GROMACS .gro file of C-alpha atoms in nm:
model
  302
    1UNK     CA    1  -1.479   0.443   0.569
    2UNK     CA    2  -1.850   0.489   0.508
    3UNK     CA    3  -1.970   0.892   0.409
    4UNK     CA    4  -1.977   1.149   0.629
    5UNK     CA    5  -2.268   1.361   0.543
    6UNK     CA    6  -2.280   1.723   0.575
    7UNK     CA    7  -2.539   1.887   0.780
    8UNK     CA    8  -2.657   2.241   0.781
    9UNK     CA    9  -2.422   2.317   1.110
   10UNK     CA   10  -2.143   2.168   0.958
   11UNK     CA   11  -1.850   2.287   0.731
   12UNK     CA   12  -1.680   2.078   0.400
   13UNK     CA   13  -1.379   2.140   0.557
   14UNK     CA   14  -1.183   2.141   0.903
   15UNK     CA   15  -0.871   2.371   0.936
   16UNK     CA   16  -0.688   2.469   1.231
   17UNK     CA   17  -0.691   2.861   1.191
   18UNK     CA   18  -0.542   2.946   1.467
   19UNK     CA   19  -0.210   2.712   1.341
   20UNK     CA   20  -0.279   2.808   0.987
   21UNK     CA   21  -0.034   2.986   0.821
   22UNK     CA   22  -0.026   3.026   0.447
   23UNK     CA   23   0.332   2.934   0.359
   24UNK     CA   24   0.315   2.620   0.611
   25UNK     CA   25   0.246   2.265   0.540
   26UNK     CA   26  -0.026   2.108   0.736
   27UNK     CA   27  -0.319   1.856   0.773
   28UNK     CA   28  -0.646   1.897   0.737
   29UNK     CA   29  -0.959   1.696   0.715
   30UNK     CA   30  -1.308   1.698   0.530
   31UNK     CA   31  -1.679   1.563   0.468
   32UNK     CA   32  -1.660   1.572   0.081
   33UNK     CA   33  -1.647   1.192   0.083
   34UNK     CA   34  -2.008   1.162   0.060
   35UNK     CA   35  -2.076   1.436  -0.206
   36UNK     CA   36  -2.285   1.336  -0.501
   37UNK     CA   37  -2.036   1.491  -0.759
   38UNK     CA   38  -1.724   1.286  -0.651
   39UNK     CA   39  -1.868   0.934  -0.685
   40UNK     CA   40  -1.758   0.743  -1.011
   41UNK     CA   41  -2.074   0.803  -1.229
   42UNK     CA   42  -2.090   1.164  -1.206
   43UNK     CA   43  -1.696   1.156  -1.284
   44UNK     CA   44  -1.744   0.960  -1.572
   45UNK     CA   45  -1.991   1.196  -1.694
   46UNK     CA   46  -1.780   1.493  -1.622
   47UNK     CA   47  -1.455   1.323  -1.758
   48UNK     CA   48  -1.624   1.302  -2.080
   49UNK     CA   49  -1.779   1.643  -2.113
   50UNK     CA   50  -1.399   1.758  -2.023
   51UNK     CA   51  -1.233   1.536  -2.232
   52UNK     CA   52  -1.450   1.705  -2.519
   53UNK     CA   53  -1.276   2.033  -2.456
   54UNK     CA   54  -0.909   1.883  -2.409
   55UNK     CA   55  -0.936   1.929  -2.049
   56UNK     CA   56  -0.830   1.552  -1.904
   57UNK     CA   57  -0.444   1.470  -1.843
   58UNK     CA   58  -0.333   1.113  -1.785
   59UNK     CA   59  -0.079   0.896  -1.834
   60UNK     CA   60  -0.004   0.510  -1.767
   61UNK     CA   61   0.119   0.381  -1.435
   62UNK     CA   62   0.464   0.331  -1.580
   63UNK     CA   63   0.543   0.670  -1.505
   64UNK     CA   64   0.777   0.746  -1.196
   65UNK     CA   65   0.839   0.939  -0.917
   66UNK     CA   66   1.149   1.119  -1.108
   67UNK     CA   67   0.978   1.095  -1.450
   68UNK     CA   68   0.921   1.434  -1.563
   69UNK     CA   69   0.591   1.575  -1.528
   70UNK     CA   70   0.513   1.798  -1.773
   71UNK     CA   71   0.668   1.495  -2.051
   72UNK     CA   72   0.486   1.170  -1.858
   73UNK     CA   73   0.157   1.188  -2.068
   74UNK     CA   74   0.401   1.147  -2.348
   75UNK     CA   75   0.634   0.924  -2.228
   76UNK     CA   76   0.422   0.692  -2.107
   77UNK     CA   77   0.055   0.766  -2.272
   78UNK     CA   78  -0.285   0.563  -2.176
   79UNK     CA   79  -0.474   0.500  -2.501
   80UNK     CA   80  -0.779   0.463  -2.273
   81UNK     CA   81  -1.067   0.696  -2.298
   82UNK     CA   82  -1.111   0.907  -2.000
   83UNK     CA   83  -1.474   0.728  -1.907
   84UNK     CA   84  -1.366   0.361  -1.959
   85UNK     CA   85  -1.012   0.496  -1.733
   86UNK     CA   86  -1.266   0.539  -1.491
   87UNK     CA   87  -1.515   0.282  -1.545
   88UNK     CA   88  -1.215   0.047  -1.527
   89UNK     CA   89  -0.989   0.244  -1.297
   90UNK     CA   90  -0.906  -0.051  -1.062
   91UNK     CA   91  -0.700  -0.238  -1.395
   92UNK     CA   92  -0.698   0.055  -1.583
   93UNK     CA   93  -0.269   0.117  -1.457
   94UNK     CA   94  -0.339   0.473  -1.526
   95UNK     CA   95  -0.316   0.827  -1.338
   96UNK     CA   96  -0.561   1.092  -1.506
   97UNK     CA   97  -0.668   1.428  -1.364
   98UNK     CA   98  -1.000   1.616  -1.441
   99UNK     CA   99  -0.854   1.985  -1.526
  100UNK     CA  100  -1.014   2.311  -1.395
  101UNK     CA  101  -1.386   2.141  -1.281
  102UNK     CA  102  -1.471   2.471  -1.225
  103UNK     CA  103  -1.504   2.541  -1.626
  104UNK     CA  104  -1.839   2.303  -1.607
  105UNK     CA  105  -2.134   2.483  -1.478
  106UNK     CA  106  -2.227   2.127  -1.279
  107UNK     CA  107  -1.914   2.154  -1.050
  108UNK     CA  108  -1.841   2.509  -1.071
  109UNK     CA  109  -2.058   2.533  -0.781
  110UNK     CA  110  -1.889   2.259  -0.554
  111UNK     CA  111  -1.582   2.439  -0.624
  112UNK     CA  112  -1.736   2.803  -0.539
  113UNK     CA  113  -1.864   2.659  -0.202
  114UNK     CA  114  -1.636   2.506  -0.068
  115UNK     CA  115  -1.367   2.778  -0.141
  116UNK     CA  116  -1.619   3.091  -0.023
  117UNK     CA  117  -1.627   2.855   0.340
  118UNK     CA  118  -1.236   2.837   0.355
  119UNK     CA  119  -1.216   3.237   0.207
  120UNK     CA  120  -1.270   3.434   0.587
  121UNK     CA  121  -0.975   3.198   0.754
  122UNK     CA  122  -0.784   3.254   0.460
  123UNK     CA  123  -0.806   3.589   0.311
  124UNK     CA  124  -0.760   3.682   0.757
  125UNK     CA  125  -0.402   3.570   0.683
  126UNK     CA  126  -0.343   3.616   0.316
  127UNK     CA  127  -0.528   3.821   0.112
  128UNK     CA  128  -0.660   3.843  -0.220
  129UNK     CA  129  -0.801   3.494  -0.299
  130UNK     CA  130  -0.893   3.484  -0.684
  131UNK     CA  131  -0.829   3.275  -0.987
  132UNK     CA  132  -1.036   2.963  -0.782
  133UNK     CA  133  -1.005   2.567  -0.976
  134UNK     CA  134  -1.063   2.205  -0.874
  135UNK     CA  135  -0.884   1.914  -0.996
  136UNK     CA  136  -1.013   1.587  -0.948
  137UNK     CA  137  -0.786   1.322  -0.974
  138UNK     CA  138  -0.829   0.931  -1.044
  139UNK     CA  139  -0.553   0.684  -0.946
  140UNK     CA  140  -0.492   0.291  -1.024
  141UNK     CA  141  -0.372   0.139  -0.798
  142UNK     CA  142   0.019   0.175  -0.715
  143UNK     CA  143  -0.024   0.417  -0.965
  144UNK     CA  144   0.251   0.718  -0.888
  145UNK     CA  145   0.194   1.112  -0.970
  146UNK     CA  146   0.591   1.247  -1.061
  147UNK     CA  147   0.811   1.495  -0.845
  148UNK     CA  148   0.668   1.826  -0.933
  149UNK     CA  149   0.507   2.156  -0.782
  150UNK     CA  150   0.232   2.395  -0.891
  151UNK     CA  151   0.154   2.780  -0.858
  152UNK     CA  152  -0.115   2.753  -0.670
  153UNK     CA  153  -0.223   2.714  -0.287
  154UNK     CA  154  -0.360   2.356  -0.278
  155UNK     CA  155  -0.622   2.208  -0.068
  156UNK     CA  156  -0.593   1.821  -0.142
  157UNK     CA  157  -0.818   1.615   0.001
  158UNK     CA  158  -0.893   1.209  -0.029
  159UNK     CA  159  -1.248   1.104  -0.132
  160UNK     CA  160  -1.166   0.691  -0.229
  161UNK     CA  161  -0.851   0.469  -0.140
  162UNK     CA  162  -0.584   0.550  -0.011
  163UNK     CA  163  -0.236   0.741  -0.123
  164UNK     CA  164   0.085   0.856   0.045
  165UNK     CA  165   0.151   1.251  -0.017
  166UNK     CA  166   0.485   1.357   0.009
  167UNK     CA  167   0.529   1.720   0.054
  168UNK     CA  168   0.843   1.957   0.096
  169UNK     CA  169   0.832   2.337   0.211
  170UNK     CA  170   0.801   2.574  -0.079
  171UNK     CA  171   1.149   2.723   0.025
  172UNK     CA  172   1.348   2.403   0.062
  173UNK     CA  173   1.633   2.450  -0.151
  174UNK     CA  174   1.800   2.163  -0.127
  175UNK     CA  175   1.500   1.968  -0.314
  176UNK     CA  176   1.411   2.229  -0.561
  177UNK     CA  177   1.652   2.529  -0.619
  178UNK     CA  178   1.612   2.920  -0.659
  179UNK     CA  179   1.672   2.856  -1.040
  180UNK     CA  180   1.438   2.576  -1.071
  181UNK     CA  181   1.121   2.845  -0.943
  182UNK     CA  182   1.247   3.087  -1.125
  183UNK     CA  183   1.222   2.892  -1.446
  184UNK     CA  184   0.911   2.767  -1.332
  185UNK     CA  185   0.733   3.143  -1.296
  186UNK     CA  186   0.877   3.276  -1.546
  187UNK     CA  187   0.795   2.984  -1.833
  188UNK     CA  188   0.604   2.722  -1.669
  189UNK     CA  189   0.857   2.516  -1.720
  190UNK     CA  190   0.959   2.205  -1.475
  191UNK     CA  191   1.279   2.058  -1.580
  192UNK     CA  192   1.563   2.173  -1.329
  193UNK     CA  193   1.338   1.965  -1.068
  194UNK     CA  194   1.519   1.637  -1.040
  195UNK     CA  195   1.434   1.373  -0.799
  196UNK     CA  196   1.611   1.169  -0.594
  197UNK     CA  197   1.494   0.901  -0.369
  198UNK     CA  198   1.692   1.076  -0.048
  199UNK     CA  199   1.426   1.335  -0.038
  200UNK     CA  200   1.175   1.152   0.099
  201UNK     CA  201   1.355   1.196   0.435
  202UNK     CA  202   1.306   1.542   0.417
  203UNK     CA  203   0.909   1.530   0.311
  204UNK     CA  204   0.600   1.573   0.518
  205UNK     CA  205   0.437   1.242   0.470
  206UNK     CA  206   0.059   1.201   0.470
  207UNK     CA  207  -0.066   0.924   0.426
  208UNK     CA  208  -0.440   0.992   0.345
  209UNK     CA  209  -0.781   0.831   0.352
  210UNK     CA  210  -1.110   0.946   0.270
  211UNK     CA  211  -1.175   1.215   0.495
  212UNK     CA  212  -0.799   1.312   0.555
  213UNK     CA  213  -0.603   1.596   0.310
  214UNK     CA  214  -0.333   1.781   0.314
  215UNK     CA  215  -0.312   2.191   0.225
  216UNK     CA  216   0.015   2.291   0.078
  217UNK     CA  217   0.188   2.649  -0.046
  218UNK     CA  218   0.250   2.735  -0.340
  219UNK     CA  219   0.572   2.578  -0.507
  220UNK     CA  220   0.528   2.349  -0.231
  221UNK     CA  221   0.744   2.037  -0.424
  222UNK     CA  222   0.475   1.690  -0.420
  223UNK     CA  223   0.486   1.340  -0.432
  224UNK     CA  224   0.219   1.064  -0.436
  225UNK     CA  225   0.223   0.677  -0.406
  226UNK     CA  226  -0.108   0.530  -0.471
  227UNK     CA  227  -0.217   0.239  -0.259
  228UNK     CA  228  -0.347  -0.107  -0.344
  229UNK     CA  229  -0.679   0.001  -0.468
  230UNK     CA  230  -0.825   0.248  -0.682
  231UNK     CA  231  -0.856   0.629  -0.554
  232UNK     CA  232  -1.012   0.947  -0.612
  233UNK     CA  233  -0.880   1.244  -0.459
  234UNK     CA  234  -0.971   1.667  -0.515
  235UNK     CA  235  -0.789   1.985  -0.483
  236UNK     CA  236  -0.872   2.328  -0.421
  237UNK     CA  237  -0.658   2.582  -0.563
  238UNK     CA  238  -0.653   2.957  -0.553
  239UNK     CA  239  -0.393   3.223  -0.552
  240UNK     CA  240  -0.368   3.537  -0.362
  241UNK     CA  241  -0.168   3.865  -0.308
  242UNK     CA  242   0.096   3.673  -0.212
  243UNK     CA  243   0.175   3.387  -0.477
  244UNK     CA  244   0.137   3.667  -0.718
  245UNK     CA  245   0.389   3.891  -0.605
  246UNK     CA  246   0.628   3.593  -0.515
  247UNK     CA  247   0.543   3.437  -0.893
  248UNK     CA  248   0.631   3.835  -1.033
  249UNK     CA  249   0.992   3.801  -0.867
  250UNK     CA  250   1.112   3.509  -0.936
  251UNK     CA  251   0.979   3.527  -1.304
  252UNK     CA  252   1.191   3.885  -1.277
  253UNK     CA  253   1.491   3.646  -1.152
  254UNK     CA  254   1.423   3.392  -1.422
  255UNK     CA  255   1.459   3.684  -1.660
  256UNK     CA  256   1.829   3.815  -1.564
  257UNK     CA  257   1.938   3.425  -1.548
  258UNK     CA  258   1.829   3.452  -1.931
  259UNK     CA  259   2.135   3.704  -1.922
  260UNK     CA  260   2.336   3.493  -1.742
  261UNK     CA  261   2.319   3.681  -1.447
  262UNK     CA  262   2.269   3.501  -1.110
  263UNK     CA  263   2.057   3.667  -0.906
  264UNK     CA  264   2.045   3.567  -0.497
  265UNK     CA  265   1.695   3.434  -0.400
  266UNK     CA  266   1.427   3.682  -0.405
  267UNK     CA  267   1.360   3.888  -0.149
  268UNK     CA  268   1.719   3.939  -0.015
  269UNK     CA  269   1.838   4.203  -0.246
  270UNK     CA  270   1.635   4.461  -0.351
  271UNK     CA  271   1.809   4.610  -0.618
  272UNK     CA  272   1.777   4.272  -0.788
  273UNK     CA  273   1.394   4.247  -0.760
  274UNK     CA  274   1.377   4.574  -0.894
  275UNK     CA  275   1.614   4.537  -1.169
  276UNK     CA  276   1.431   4.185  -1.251
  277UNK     CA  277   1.041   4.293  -1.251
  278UNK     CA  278   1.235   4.628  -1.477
  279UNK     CA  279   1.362   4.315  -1.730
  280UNK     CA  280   1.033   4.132  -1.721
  281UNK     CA  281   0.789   4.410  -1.766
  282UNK     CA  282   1.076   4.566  -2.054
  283UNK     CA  283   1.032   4.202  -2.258
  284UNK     CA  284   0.705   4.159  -2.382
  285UNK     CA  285   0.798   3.780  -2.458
  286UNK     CA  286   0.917   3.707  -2.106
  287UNK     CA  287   0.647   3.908  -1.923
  288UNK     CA  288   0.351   3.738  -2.165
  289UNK     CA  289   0.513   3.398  -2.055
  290UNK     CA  290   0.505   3.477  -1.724
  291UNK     CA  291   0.164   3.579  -1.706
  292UNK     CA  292   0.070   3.250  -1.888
  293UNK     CA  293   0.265   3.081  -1.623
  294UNK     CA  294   0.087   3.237  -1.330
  295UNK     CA  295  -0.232   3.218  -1.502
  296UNK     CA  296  -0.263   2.941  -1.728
  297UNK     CA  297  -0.508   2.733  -1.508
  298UNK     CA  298  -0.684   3.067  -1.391
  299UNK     CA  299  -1.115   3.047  -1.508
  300UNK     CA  300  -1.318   3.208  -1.228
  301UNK     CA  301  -1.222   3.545  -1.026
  302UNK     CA  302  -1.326   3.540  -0.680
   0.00000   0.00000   0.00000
């Protein structure tokens, strides 16, 4: 699909507000195809200034989609530099993500503008956008990103190839438990997510080309199957009132199952919110992890 360029009347990105809602999965689609900072040099520029500051994950395409995530880079490690990765990235069998873009002055900019154009539809429904990043992420082909989910709101979008993005509602328990998001707030840890293959027939399925993307909720469990060539794909990521007060209770819930108490999901007892954000905010350890958890990707303040 050749670049769509963006014109002064024109928008980076199209959302349905009127469907929008910010705890609901749904399409979207985009002009950032075209855009000067997403073609292959300027990555390979940026993945090196990153790279420099430890800021590049990646891993080989041996990795799986029920490997864990937070262990694939070790488990399966590329020994490729993050510029020949991408200089290479059609035989390079690797997956590697450009962390936080916004932390270099060159894309910090992309990031801010294309987040201020989404902020009126979104702060209308959910307010408090802040803590704003971009990821950029570069894909051999068949290459597979593991069963996990973030903290964030995420705005994914496809720039080159193609990919198939499997996504399941941030309250599905039957893919990703109570426990498992509690764990996850309240140390950043992933490993009570466990994948098996008869999820996909629960997932929202997109499969994406350039000018296509997907926006998902926080804790939103994720997916991806490369295609047969190479691809490049961005997110947008922000939290807001919301995902922080969510992320506070179940980190308070992660904190009484430290206990061994077992708490019922949050926001169905309110004597066990309470009595969880008490626990958290009482242990300095817990509470410091926590914050780390919520914020450990967090650079620019909207």
């Amino acid at each position: 699909m050749a670049a769509v360029p963006k014109n002064d009347m024109e928008q980076w990105l199209d959302v349905d507000w009127m469907a929008f809602d910010p705890w609901r999965i749904q399409a979207v689609h985009h002009r950032l195809q075209g855009h000067p900072l997403l073609r292959l040099d300027a990555l390979v520029a940026l993945a090196q200034r990153l790279e420099a500051r430890g800021s590049v994950r990646t891993h080989s395409d041996s990795a799986k989609a029920g490997t864990p995530f937070n262990s694939a880079p070790d488990l399966f490690p590329n020994a490729a530099s993050s510029a020949d990765t991408l200089r290479n990235l059609a035989n390079a069998q690797a997956w590697m993500s450009l962390l936080n873009i916004q932390k270099d002055p060159l894309y910090r900019t992309l990031v801010r503008e294309v987040l201020d154009e989404l902020l009126p539809g979104i702060d209308a429904r959910d307010h408090g956008m802040s803590y704003r990043g971009g990821w950029v992420f570069v894909t051999s082909p068949h290459a597979v990103t593991p069963y996990h989910f973030d903290a964030e709101h995420n705005f994914i979008l496809q720039v080159q190839g193609r990919k198939r993005v499997y996504v399941w509602p941030h309250d599905d328990e039957e893919v990703a438990s109570e426990h498992a998001r509690d764990l996850f707030h309240l140390s950043h840890e992933r490993y009570l997510l466990r994948w098996r293959d008869a999820f996909r027939e629960r997932a929202h399925v997109f499969d994406l080309q350039p000018g296509q993307g997907a926006y998902m909720p926080s804790t939103s469990p994720h997916m991806v199957e490369n295609g047969d060539g190479p691809s490049v794909t961005v997110s947008f990521t922000y939290y807001t009132d919301s995902t922080r007060e969510k992320a506070k209770l179940h980190a308070g819930h992660g904190a009484l199952r430290k206990l061994g108490l077992q708490p019922p999901p949050i926001g169905r007892s309110g004597f066990s919110d309470s009595l969880g954000a008490l626990l958290l905010n009482l242990h300095a350890d817990w509470r410091d992890k926590a914050t780390h958890a919520c914020d450990e990707y967090a650079e620019e303040a909207a």
